[in-house]
């Protein structure tokens, strides 16, 4: 006779315990989730992210404060979140007509940099009210106007001395003395140099946004125009003496000048092509063009070629004013090259770290 199985046997009890345990766990989980929910609700609402906070703001108010006196100039209200700093400058100009947009410099911090016109207002906002510090940048000119004015002057001034105006030289002495061929060659090279600069300003270079103070253009024009007058006066003078080593010195120096001019142009084209293509992730690399191979040695070959042009012009004409001008230009361009080299080291360290700034041998 078979023994009837007792429901309370260990196996059956184990199954019931398992089922009961599952039900108990589900019940406990529900209670835990309910308790956690009550805890979160009692703790308060979670703090929204800045982007969510800004998305609820329909308009911003921009307070313009004078940098020196710290007094409020005006409040630009109803600024949409999608607006840029240039939009704020235009609205500020309507409220204060004496401050046109290119003359206005705005900063978030008093000791901080001036903000670019393309900066989004929403990126500056910590609340619905934004405080910006105002600085009068003075009368401004565009970069294209700056360079066209700076380079047109030397071109015209040199030609006035080349034709030997009666107000500059004695006409009797000018007619008697024969002009050495280097005088004509120097005029050609000088005009070629500044014509190249003018054409590159119009068709090659792409200038960044912004303007420069008018006083900077005045100082640049005074430097270039003044030195051009001094240089042209001596080279085109009726008593000008040719170089000491004659035809060979002139020929080799003129050839070096033309090579440096060509190299400078091709380097500028390569840099402009990199900017236009938007590829700023790597340092410009040399191409099949031999004039671009200088990228292997220096980070600013355009300044190297520019310095070479003026040194060659000094050797070709053998005049003191050209030598002084070339010396000052080399110093100035070396400072510009060092500044750019530091920026290149931050952006393209592996490619630039073994290069010089302007002079190939000096690292």
GROMACS .gro file of N, CA and C in nm, residues 120-275:
model
  468
  120UNK      N    1   2.718   8.409  -2.882
  120UNK     CA    2   2.576   8.400  -2.853
  120UNK      C    3   2.546   8.458  -2.715
  121UNK      N    4   2.437   8.531  -2.707
  121UNK     CA    5   2.397   8.590  -2.579
  121UNK      C    6   2.361   8.483  -2.478
  122UNK      N    7   2.296   8.377  -2.524
  122UNK     CA    8   2.255   8.270  -2.434
  122UNK      C    9   2.374   8.203  -2.367
  123UNK      N   10   2.489   8.199  -2.437
  123UNK     CA   11   2.608   8.137  -2.378
  123UNK      C   12   2.667   8.221  -2.265
  124UNK      N   13   2.630   8.347  -2.257
  124UNK     CA   14   2.683   8.436  -2.153
  124UNK      C   15   2.591   8.445  -2.032
  125UNK      N   16   2.470   8.392  -2.045
  125UNK     CA   17   2.366   8.416  -1.944
  125UNK      C   18   2.374   8.317  -1.829
  126UNK      N   19   2.377   8.372  -1.708
  126UNK     CA   20   2.359   8.292  -1.588
  126UNK      C   21   2.219   8.311  -1.532
  127UNK      N   22   2.152   8.417  -1.578
  127UNK     CA   23   2.013   8.445  -1.542
  127UNK      C   24   1.954   8.527  -1.655
  128UNK      N   25   1.836   8.581  -1.633
  128UNK     CA   26   1.770   8.659  -1.738
  128UNK      C   27   1.833   8.797  -1.755
  129UNK      N   28   1.918   8.839  -1.662
  129UNK     CA   29   1.985   8.969  -1.668
  129UNK      C   30   2.134   8.946  -1.689
  130UNK      N   31   2.191   9.006  -1.793
  130UNK     CA   32   2.333   8.992  -1.826
  130UNK      C   33   2.399   9.129  -1.812
  131UNK      N   34   2.509   9.134  -1.741
  131UNK     CA   35   2.584   9.259  -1.722
  131UNK      C   36   2.711   9.254  -1.806
  132UNK      N   37   2.730   9.355  -1.891
  132UNK     CA   38   2.848   9.366  -1.975
  132UNK      C   39   2.914   9.501  -1.953
  133UNK      N   40   3.047   9.501  -1.953
  133UNK     CA   41   3.124   9.623  -1.931
  133UNK      C   42   3.163   9.685  -2.065
  134UNK      N   43   3.141   9.814  -2.077
  134UNK     CA   44   3.160   9.887  -2.203
  134UNK      C   45   3.292   9.964  -2.202
  135UNK      N   46   3.364   9.958  -2.316
  135UNK     CA   47   3.485  10.036  -2.338
  135UNK      C   48   3.479  10.100  -2.476
  136UNK      N   49   3.511  10.226  -2.483
  136UNK     CA   50   3.514  10.295  -2.611
  136UNK      C   51   3.645  10.262  -2.681
  137UNK      N   52   3.637  10.191  -2.793
  137UNK     CA   53   3.756  10.149  -2.867
  137UNK      C   54   3.810  10.258  -2.959
  138UNK      N   55   3.743  10.370  -2.967
  138UNK     CA   56   3.785  10.477  -3.057
  138UNK      C   57   3.737  10.453  -3.199
  139UNK      N   58   3.768  10.546  -3.286
  139UNK     CA   59   3.726  10.533  -3.425
  139UNK      C   60   3.794  10.414  -3.490
  140UNK      N   61   3.716  10.331  -3.559
  140UNK     CA   62   3.766  10.206  -3.613
  140UNK      C   63   3.765  10.206  -3.766
  141UNK      N   64   3.854  10.125  -3.823
  141UNK     CA   65   3.857  10.102  -3.968
  141UNK      C   66   3.866   9.951  -3.991
  142UNK      N   67   3.817   9.906  -4.105
  142UNK     CA   68   3.825   9.765  -4.139
  142UNK      C   69   3.966   9.724  -4.177
  143UNK      N   70   3.994   9.593  -4.165
  143UNK     CA   71   4.128   9.545  -4.195
  143UNK      C   72   4.163   9.562  -4.343
  144UNK      N   73   4.067   9.544  -4.430
  144UNK     CA   74   4.095   9.562  -4.573
  144UNK      C   75   4.133   9.707  -4.602
  145UNK      N   76   4.058   9.800  -4.545
  145UNK     CA   77   4.091   9.943  -4.562
  145UNK      C   78   4.227   9.973  -4.503
  146UNK      N   79   4.256   9.913  -4.390
  146UNK     CA   80   4.385   9.934  -4.323
  146UNK      C   81   4.502   9.897  -4.415
  147UNK      N   82   4.500   9.777  -4.472
  147UNK     CA   83   4.612   9.730  -4.553
  147UNK      C   84   4.616   9.798  -4.690
  148UNK      N   85   4.501   9.825  -4.748
  148UNK     CA   86   4.502   9.894  -4.877
  148UNK      C   87   4.561  10.034  -4.865
  149UNK      N   88   4.526  10.104  -4.759
  149UNK     CA   89   4.582  10.237  -4.737
  149UNK      C   90   4.731  10.231  -4.706
  150UNK      N   91   4.769  10.134  -4.626
  150UNK     CA   92   4.909  10.122  -4.585
  150UNK      C   93   4.999  10.088  -4.703
  151UNK      N   94   4.952  10.007  -4.798
  151UNK     CA   95   5.035   9.963  -4.911
  151UNK      C   96   5.024  10.051  -5.035
  152UNK      N   97   4.914  10.123  -5.049
  152UNK     CA   98   4.900  10.210  -5.166
  152UNK      C   99   4.995  10.331  -5.156
  153UNK      N  100   5.011  10.382  -5.036
  153UNK     CA  101   5.099  10.497  -5.015
  153UNK      C  102   5.240  10.476  -5.065
  154UNK      N  103   5.312  10.369  -5.020
  154UNK     CA  104   5.449  10.347  -5.069
  154UNK      C  105   5.458  10.331  -5.220
  155UNK      N  106   5.358  10.270  -5.281
  155UNK     CA  107   5.360  10.251  -5.426
  155UNK      C  108   5.358  10.385  -5.499
  156UNK      N  109   5.270  10.475  -5.459
  156UNK     CA  110   5.259  10.605  -5.525
  156UNK      C  111   5.374  10.698  -5.489
  157UNK      N  112   5.416  10.694  -5.363
  157UNK     CA  113   5.524  10.783  -5.319
  157UNK      C  114   5.654  10.751  -5.393
  158UNK      N  115   5.684  10.622  -5.408
  158UNK     CA  116   5.808  10.585  -5.476
  158UNK      C  117   5.805  10.632  -5.622
  159UNK      N  118   5.691  10.620  -5.687
  159UNK     CA  119   5.681  10.663  -5.828
  159UNK      C  120   5.699  10.814  -5.841
  160UNK      N  121   5.655  10.891  -5.744
  160UNK     CA  122   5.675  11.035  -5.748
  160UNK      C  123   5.824  11.070  -5.743
  161UNK      N  124   5.900  10.998  -5.663
  161UNK     CA  125   6.045  11.022  -5.658
  161UNK      C  126   6.113  10.967  -5.784
  162UNK      N  127   6.059  10.861  -5.839
  162UNK     CA  128   6.121  10.800  -5.958
  162UNK      C  129   6.114  10.892  -6.079
  163UNK      N  130   6.004  10.965  -6.095
  163UNK     CA  131   5.993  11.056  -6.209
  163UNK      C  132   6.068  11.187  -6.184
  164UNK      N  133   6.125  11.203  -6.067
  164UNK     CA  134   6.210  11.317  -6.033
  164UNK      C  135   6.136  11.449  -6.054
  165UNK      N  136   6.041  11.474  -5.968
  165UNK     CA  137   5.967  11.598  -5.974
  165UNK      C  138   6.060  11.718  -5.949
  166UNK      N  139   6.028  11.829  -6.011
  166UNK     CA  140   6.111  11.948  -5.996
  166UNK      C  141   6.109  12.001  -5.853
  167UNK      N  142   6.002  11.970  -5.780
  167UNK     CA  143   5.994  12.014  -5.641
  167UNK      C  144   6.081  11.930  -5.548
  168UNK      N  145   6.132  11.819  -5.598
  168UNK     CA  146   6.215  11.731  -5.514
  168UNK      C  147   6.362  11.740  -5.551
  169UNK      N  148   6.393  11.729  -5.682
  169UNK     CA  149   6.532  11.732  -5.728
  169UNK      C  150   6.552  11.852  -5.821
  170UNK      N  151   6.677  11.887  -5.836
  170UNK     CA  152   6.714  11.992  -5.930
  170UNK      C  153   6.704  11.938  -6.073
  171UNK      N  154   6.627  12.005  -6.158
  171UNK     CA  155   6.603  11.953  -6.292
  171UNK      C  156   6.727  11.957  -6.378
  172UNK      N  157   6.810  12.056  -6.364
  172UNK     CA  158   6.932  12.065  -6.444
  172UNK      C  159   7.025  11.948  -6.411
  173UNK      N  160   7.041  11.921  -6.283
  173UNK     CA  161   7.127  11.811  -6.242
  173UNK      C  162   7.067  11.677  -6.281
  174UNK      N  163   6.935  11.666  -6.278
  174UNK     CA  164   6.869  11.540  -6.314
  174UNK      C  165   6.889  11.507  -6.461
  175UNK      N  166   6.891  11.610  -6.547
  175UNK     CA  167   6.908  11.585  -6.689
  175UNK      C  168   7.051  11.550  -6.726
  176UNK      N  169   7.145  11.601  -6.652
  176UNK     CA  170   7.286  11.577  -6.684
  176UNK      C  171   7.328  11.436  -6.647
  177UNK      N  172   7.287  11.392  -6.531
  177UNK     CA  173   7.335  11.263  -6.479
  177UNK      C  174   7.257  11.148  -6.541
  178UNK      N  175   7.335  11.046  -6.580
  178UNK     CA  176   7.276  10.925  -6.638
  178UNK      C  177   7.229  10.833  -6.527
  179UNK      N  178   7.111  10.772  -6.547
  179UNK     CA  179   7.057  10.680  -6.447
  179UNK      C  180   7.116  10.542  -6.466
  180UNK      N  181   7.168  10.490  -6.358
  180UNK     CA  182   7.222  10.354  -6.360
  180UNK      C  183   7.106  10.255  -6.374
  181UNK      N  184   7.127  10.144  -6.443
  181UNK     CA  185   7.017  10.045  -6.459
  181UNK      C  186   6.959   9.997  -6.327
  182UNK      N  187   7.037   9.997  -6.218
  182UNK     CA  188   6.985   9.950  -6.090
  182UNK      C  189   6.874  10.040  -6.040
  183UNK      N  190   6.872  10.167  -6.081
  183UNK     CA  191   6.765  10.259  -6.040
  183UNK      C  192   6.631  10.212  -6.097
  184UNK      N  193   6.631  10.176  -6.225
  184UNK     CA  194   6.509  10.126  -6.288
  184UNK      C  195   6.468   9.990  -6.231
  185UNK      N  196   6.568   9.905  -6.205
  185UNK     CA  197   6.539   9.774  -6.148
  185UNK      C  198   6.482   9.786  -6.007
  186UNK      N  199   6.535   9.880  -5.930
  186UNK     CA  200   6.485   9.900  -5.794
  186UNK      C  201   6.340   9.949  -5.796
  187UNK      N  202   6.308  10.036  -5.891
  187UNK     CA  203   6.169  10.083  -5.902
  187UNK      C  204   6.076   9.968  -5.937
  188UNK      N  205   6.120   9.883  -6.029
  188UNK     CA  206   6.038   9.767  -6.066
  188UNK      C  207   6.016   9.674  -5.948
  189UNK      N  208   6.122   9.643  -5.874
  189UNK     CA  209   6.111   9.551  -5.761
  189UNK      C  210   6.025   9.610  -5.649
  190UNK      N  211   6.044   9.738  -5.621
  190UNK     CA  212   5.966   9.803  -5.515
  190UNK      C  213   5.817   9.804  -5.550
  191UNK      N  214   5.784   9.839  -5.672
  191UNK     CA  215   5.644   9.841  -5.714
  191UNK      C  216   5.585   9.700  -5.716
  192UNK      N  217   5.665   9.603  -5.760
  192UNK     CA  218   5.618   9.464  -5.761
  192UNK      C  219   5.583   9.417  -5.621
  193UNK      N  220   5.666   9.456  -5.524
  193UNK     CA  221   5.643   9.414  -5.386
  193UNK      C  222   5.508   9.464  -5.334
  194UNK      N  223   5.479   9.590  -5.353
  194UNK     CA  224   5.356   9.646  -5.298
  194UNK      C  225   5.234   9.615  -5.383
  195UNK      N  226   5.251   9.595  -5.513
  195UNK     CA  227   5.140   9.549  -5.596
  195UNK      C  228   5.099   9.408  -5.553
  196UNK      N  229   5.197   9.324  -5.522
  196UNK     CA  230   5.165   9.189  -5.472
  196UNK      C  231   5.086   9.198  -5.342
  197UNK      N  232   5.128   9.285  -5.252
  197UNK     CA  233   5.056   9.302  -5.125
  197UNK      C  234   4.913   9.348  -5.148
  198UNK      N  235   4.893   9.441  -5.239
  198UNK     CA  236   4.759   9.491  -5.266
  198UNK      C  237   4.669   9.383  -5.326
  199UNK      N  238   4.722   9.308  -5.421
  199UNK     CA  239   4.642   9.203  -5.484
  199UNK      C  240   4.609   9.091  -5.385
  200UNK      N  241   4.704   9.057  -5.300
  200UNK     CA  242   4.677   8.953  -5.200
  200UNK      C  243   4.575   9.001  -5.097
  201UNK      N  244   4.579   9.131  -5.064
  201UNK     CA  245   4.480   9.185  -4.972
  201UNK      C  246   4.339   9.173  -5.029
  202UNK      N  247   4.326   9.193  -5.160
  202UNK     CA  248   4.195   9.191  -5.224
  202UNK      C  249   4.146   9.050  -5.255
  203UNK      N  250   4.237   8.961  -5.295
  203UNK     CA  251   4.194   8.833  -5.351
  203UNK      C  252   4.243   8.708  -5.277
  204UNK      N  253   4.339   8.722  -5.187
  204UNK     CA  254   4.396   8.603  -5.121
  204UNK      C  255   4.361   8.599  -4.973
  205UNK      N  256   4.396   8.702  -4.901
  205UNK     CA  257   4.378   8.702  -4.756
  205UNK      C  258   4.230   8.709  -4.719
  206UNK      N  259   4.195   8.635  -4.614
  206UNK     CA  260   4.062   8.639  -4.555
  206UNK      C  261   4.077   8.688  -4.412
  207UNK      N  262   4.035   8.811  -4.390
  207UNK     CA  263   4.056   8.873  -4.260
  207UNK      C  264   3.946   8.832  -4.163
  208UNK      N  265   3.984   8.819  -4.037
  208UNK     CA  266   3.890   8.781  -3.933
  208UNK      C  267   3.795   8.897  -3.904
  209UNK      N  268   3.689   8.865  -3.831
  209UNK     CA  269   3.592   8.969  -3.797
  209UNK      C  270   3.655   9.073  -3.707
  210UNK      N  271   3.600   9.191  -3.709
  210UNK     CA  272   3.651   9.296  -3.624
  210UNK      C  273   3.719   9.406  -3.702
  211UNK      N  274   3.760   9.508  -3.630
  211UNK     CA  275   3.823   9.625  -3.687
  211UNK      C  276   3.946   9.659  -3.605
  212UNK      N  277   4.014   9.762  -3.648
  212UNK     CA  278   4.132   9.808  -3.575
  212UNK      C  279   4.119   9.958  -3.556
  213UNK      N  280   4.172  10.012  -3.446
  213UNK     CA  281   4.161  10.156  -3.423
  213UNK      C  282   4.227  10.237  -3.535
  214UNK      N  283   4.170  10.351  -3.564
  214UNK     CA  284   4.223  10.439  -3.669
  214UNK      C  285   4.366  10.482  -3.637
  215UNK      N  286   4.398  10.496  -3.509
  215UNK     CA  287   4.533  10.540  -3.472
  215UNK      C  288   4.638  10.436  -3.513
  216UNK      N  289   4.600  10.307  -3.515
  216UNK     CA  290   4.695  10.205  -3.561
  216UNK      C  291   4.725  10.221  -3.709
  217UNK      N  292   4.623  10.254  -3.789
  217UNK     CA  293   4.645  10.275  -3.931
  217UNK      C  294   4.733  10.398  -3.954
  218UNK      N  295   4.712  10.503  -3.874
  218UNK     CA  296   4.794  10.623  -3.887
  218UNK      C  297   4.939  10.593  -3.855
  219UNK      N  298   4.962  10.515  -3.750
  219UNK     CA  299   5.101  10.480  -3.715
  219UNK      C  300   5.165  10.393  -3.823
  220UNK      N  301   5.089  10.296  -3.876
  220UNK     CA  302   5.143  10.211  -3.982
  220UNK      C  303   5.173  10.288  -4.108
  221UNK      N  304   5.084  10.379  -4.145
  221UNK     CA  305   5.108  10.460  -4.265
  221UNK      C  306   5.227  10.553  -4.244
  222UNK      N  307   5.240  10.610  -4.126
  222UNK     CA  308   5.354  10.697  -4.100
  222UNK      C  309   5.486  10.621  -4.113
  223UNK      N  310   5.487  10.497  -4.066
  223UNK     CA  311   5.609  10.416  -4.074
  223UNK      C  312   5.643  10.381  -4.219
  224UNK      N  313   5.548  10.323  -4.291
  224UNK     CA  314   5.573  10.279  -4.428
  224UNK      C  315   5.593  10.396  -4.524
  225UNK      N  316   5.508  10.495  -4.513
  225UNK     CA  317   5.518  10.609  -4.604
  225UNK      C  318   5.645  10.690  -4.578
  226UNK      N  319   5.678  10.707  -4.450
  226UNK     CA  320   5.798  10.783  -4.417
  226UNK      C  321   5.925  10.716  -4.466
  227UNK      N  322   5.937  10.585  -4.440
  227UNK     CA  323   6.056  10.514  -4.486
  227UNK      C  324   6.061  10.506  -4.639
  228UNK      N  325   5.947  10.493  -4.704
  228UNK     CA  326   5.947  10.490  -4.850
  228UNK      C  327   5.997  10.621  -4.907
  229UNK      N  328   5.960  10.733  -4.848
  229UNK     CA  329   6.009  10.863  -4.895
  229UNK      C  330   6.160  10.872  -4.879
  230UNK      N  331   6.209  10.825  -4.766
  230UNK     CA  332   6.354  10.831  -4.742
  230UNK      C  333   6.429  10.739  -4.838
  231UNK      N  334   6.379  10.619  -4.858
  231UNK     CA  335   6.443  10.523  -4.947
  231UNK      C  336   6.441  10.572  -5.092
  232UNK      N  337   6.323  10.616  -5.138
  232UNK     CA  338   6.310  10.660  -5.276
  232UNK      C  339   6.393  10.784  -5.305
  233UNK      N  340   6.405  10.872  -5.208
  233UNK     CA  341   6.484  10.993  -5.229
  233UNK      C  342   6.630  10.959  -5.259
  234UNK      N  343   6.688  10.865  -5.187
  234UNK     CA  344   6.829  10.832  -5.207
  234UNK      C  345   6.852  10.750  -5.333
  235UNK      N  346   6.763  10.652  -5.360
  235UNK     CA  347   6.785  10.566  -5.476
  235UNK      C  348   6.767  10.644  -5.606
  236UNK      N  349   6.672  10.735  -5.611
  236UNK     CA  350   6.643  10.811  -5.733
  236UNK      C  351   6.715  10.944  -5.740
  237UNK      N  352   6.802  10.970  -5.647
  237UNK     CA  353   6.878  11.097  -5.647
  237UNK      C  354   6.975  11.099  -5.765
  238UNK      N  355   6.990  11.215  -5.830
  238UNK     CA  356   7.084  11.224  -5.943
  238UNK      C  357   7.227  11.183  -5.910
  239UNK      N  358   7.266  11.197  -5.784
  239UNK     CA  359   7.404  11.162  -5.744
  239UNK      C  360   7.413  11.023  -5.682
  240UNK      N  361   7.314  10.943  -5.702
  240UNK     CA  362   7.317  10.807  -5.648
  240UNK      C  363   7.433  10.728  -5.710
  241UNK      N  364   7.507  10.656  -5.626
  241UNK     CA  365   7.619  10.575  -5.673
  241UNK      C  366   7.578  10.428  -5.674
  242UNK      N  367   7.612  10.354  -5.779
  242UNK     CA  368   7.571  10.213  -5.790
  242UNK      C  369   7.644  10.125  -5.690
  243UNK      N  370   7.602  10.001  -5.671
  243UNK     CA  371   7.667   9.910  -5.577
  243UNK      C  372   7.815   9.888  -5.609
  244UNK      N  373   7.890   9.851  -5.506
  244UNK     CA  374   8.035   9.840  -5.518
  244UNK      C  375   8.078   9.728  -5.612
  245UNK      N  376   8.009   9.615  -5.612
  245UNK     CA  377   8.050   9.499  -5.692
  245UNK      C  378   7.981   9.493  -5.827
  246UNK      N  379   7.913   9.600  -5.861
  246UNK     CA  380   7.862   9.614  -5.996
  246UNK      C  381   7.750   9.519  -6.034
  247UNK      N  382   7.758   9.470  -6.156
  247UNK     CA  383   7.649   9.394  -6.217
  247UNK      C  384   7.621   9.263  -6.143
  248UNK      N  385   7.723   9.194  -6.097
  248UNK     CA  386   7.702   9.067  -6.028
  248UNK      C  387   7.622   9.086  -5.900
  249UNK      N  388   7.659   9.187  -5.822
  249UNK     CA  389   7.587   9.212  -5.697
  249UNK      C  390   7.440   9.243  -5.723
  250UNK      N  391   7.416   9.325  -5.824
  250UNK     CA  392   7.279   9.362  -5.857
  250UNK      C  393   7.199   9.241  -5.907
  251UNK      N  394   7.260   9.161  -5.994
  251UNK     CA  395   7.190   9.048  -6.056
  251UNK      C  396   7.153   8.942  -5.953
  252UNK      N  397   7.250   8.902  -5.869
  252UNK     CA  398   7.223   8.798  -5.770
  252UNK      C  399   7.121   8.846  -5.666
  253UNK      N  400   7.131   8.972  -5.625
  253UNK     CA  401   7.037   9.024  -5.526
  253UNK      C  402   6.897   9.035  -5.585
  254UNK      N  403   6.889   9.076  -5.712
  254UNK     CA  404   6.757   9.085  -5.776
  254UNK      C  405   6.694   8.947  -5.792
  255UNK      N  406   6.776   8.846  -5.825
  255UNK     CA  407   6.724   8.710  -5.836
  255UNK      C  408   6.673   8.660  -5.702
  256UNK      N  409   6.749   8.685  -5.596
  256UNK     CA  410   6.705   8.645  -5.461
  256UNK      C  411   6.576   8.718  -5.422
  257UNK      N  412   6.565   8.845  -5.460
  257UNK     CA  413   6.445   8.922  -5.429
  257UNK      C  414   6.322   8.861  -5.496
  258UNK      N  415   6.335   8.828  -5.624
  258UNK     CA  416   6.223   8.771  -5.698
  258UNK      C  417   6.183   8.635  -5.643
  259UNK      N  418   6.281   8.555  -5.602
  259UNK     CA  419   6.250   8.425  -5.543
  259UNK      C  420   6.177   8.440  -5.411
  260UNK      N  421   6.219   8.536  -5.330
  260UNK     CA  422   6.152   8.558  -5.202
  260UNK      C  423   6.010   8.609  -5.222
  261UNK      N  424   5.991   8.694  -5.323
  261UNK     CA  425   5.856   8.742  -5.352
  261UNK      C  426   5.765   8.628  -5.396
  262UNK      N  427   5.817   8.542  -5.482
  262UNK     CA  428   5.737   8.427  -5.527
  262UNK      C  429   5.707   8.334  -5.410
  263UNK      N  430   5.807   8.307  -5.325
  263UNK     CA  431   5.785   8.220  -5.210
  263UNK      C  432   5.682   8.277  -5.115
  264UNK      N  433   5.688   8.408  -5.091
  264UNK     CA  434   5.591   8.472  -5.002
  264UNK      C  435   5.450   8.458  -5.056
  265UNK      N  436   5.435   8.475  -5.186
  265UNK     CA  437   5.302   8.462  -5.247
  265UNK      C  438   5.248   8.320  -5.233
  266UNK      N  439   5.330   8.220  -5.264
  266UNK     CA  440   5.282   8.082  -5.257
  266UNK      C  441   5.250   8.039  -5.113
  267UNK      N  442   5.325   8.090  -5.017
  267UNK     CA  443   5.296   8.059  -4.877
  267UNK      C  444   5.163   8.121  -4.836
  268UNK      N  445   5.139   8.245  -4.877
  268UNK     CA  446   5.012   8.310  -4.844
  268UNK      C  447   4.894   8.239  -4.908
  269UNK      N  448   4.914   8.190  -5.030
  269UNK     CA  449   4.807   8.115  -5.096
  269UNK      C  450   4.780   7.985  -5.021
  270UNK      N  451   4.886   7.918  -4.977
  270UNK     CA  452   4.869   7.792  -4.903
  270UNK      C  453   4.796   7.814  -4.771
  271UNK      N  454   4.830   7.922  -4.700
  271UNK     CA  455   4.763   7.953  -4.575
  271UNK      C  456   4.617   7.992  -4.598
  272UNK      N  457   4.592   8.067  -4.704
  272UNK     CA  458   4.454   8.106  -4.735
  272UNK      C  459   4.371   7.984  -4.777
  273UNK      N  460   4.432   7.891  -4.849
  273UNK     CA  461   4.361   7.770  -4.890
  273UNK      C  462   4.323   7.685  -4.769
  274UNK      N  463   4.410   7.680  -4.671
  274UNK     CA  464   4.378   7.605  -4.549
  274UNK      C  465   4.263   7.669  -4.474
  275UNK      N  466   4.260   7.803  -4.469
  275UNK     CA  467   4.152   7.874  -4.401
  275UNK      C  468   4.020   7.857  -4.473
   0.00000   0.00000   0.00000
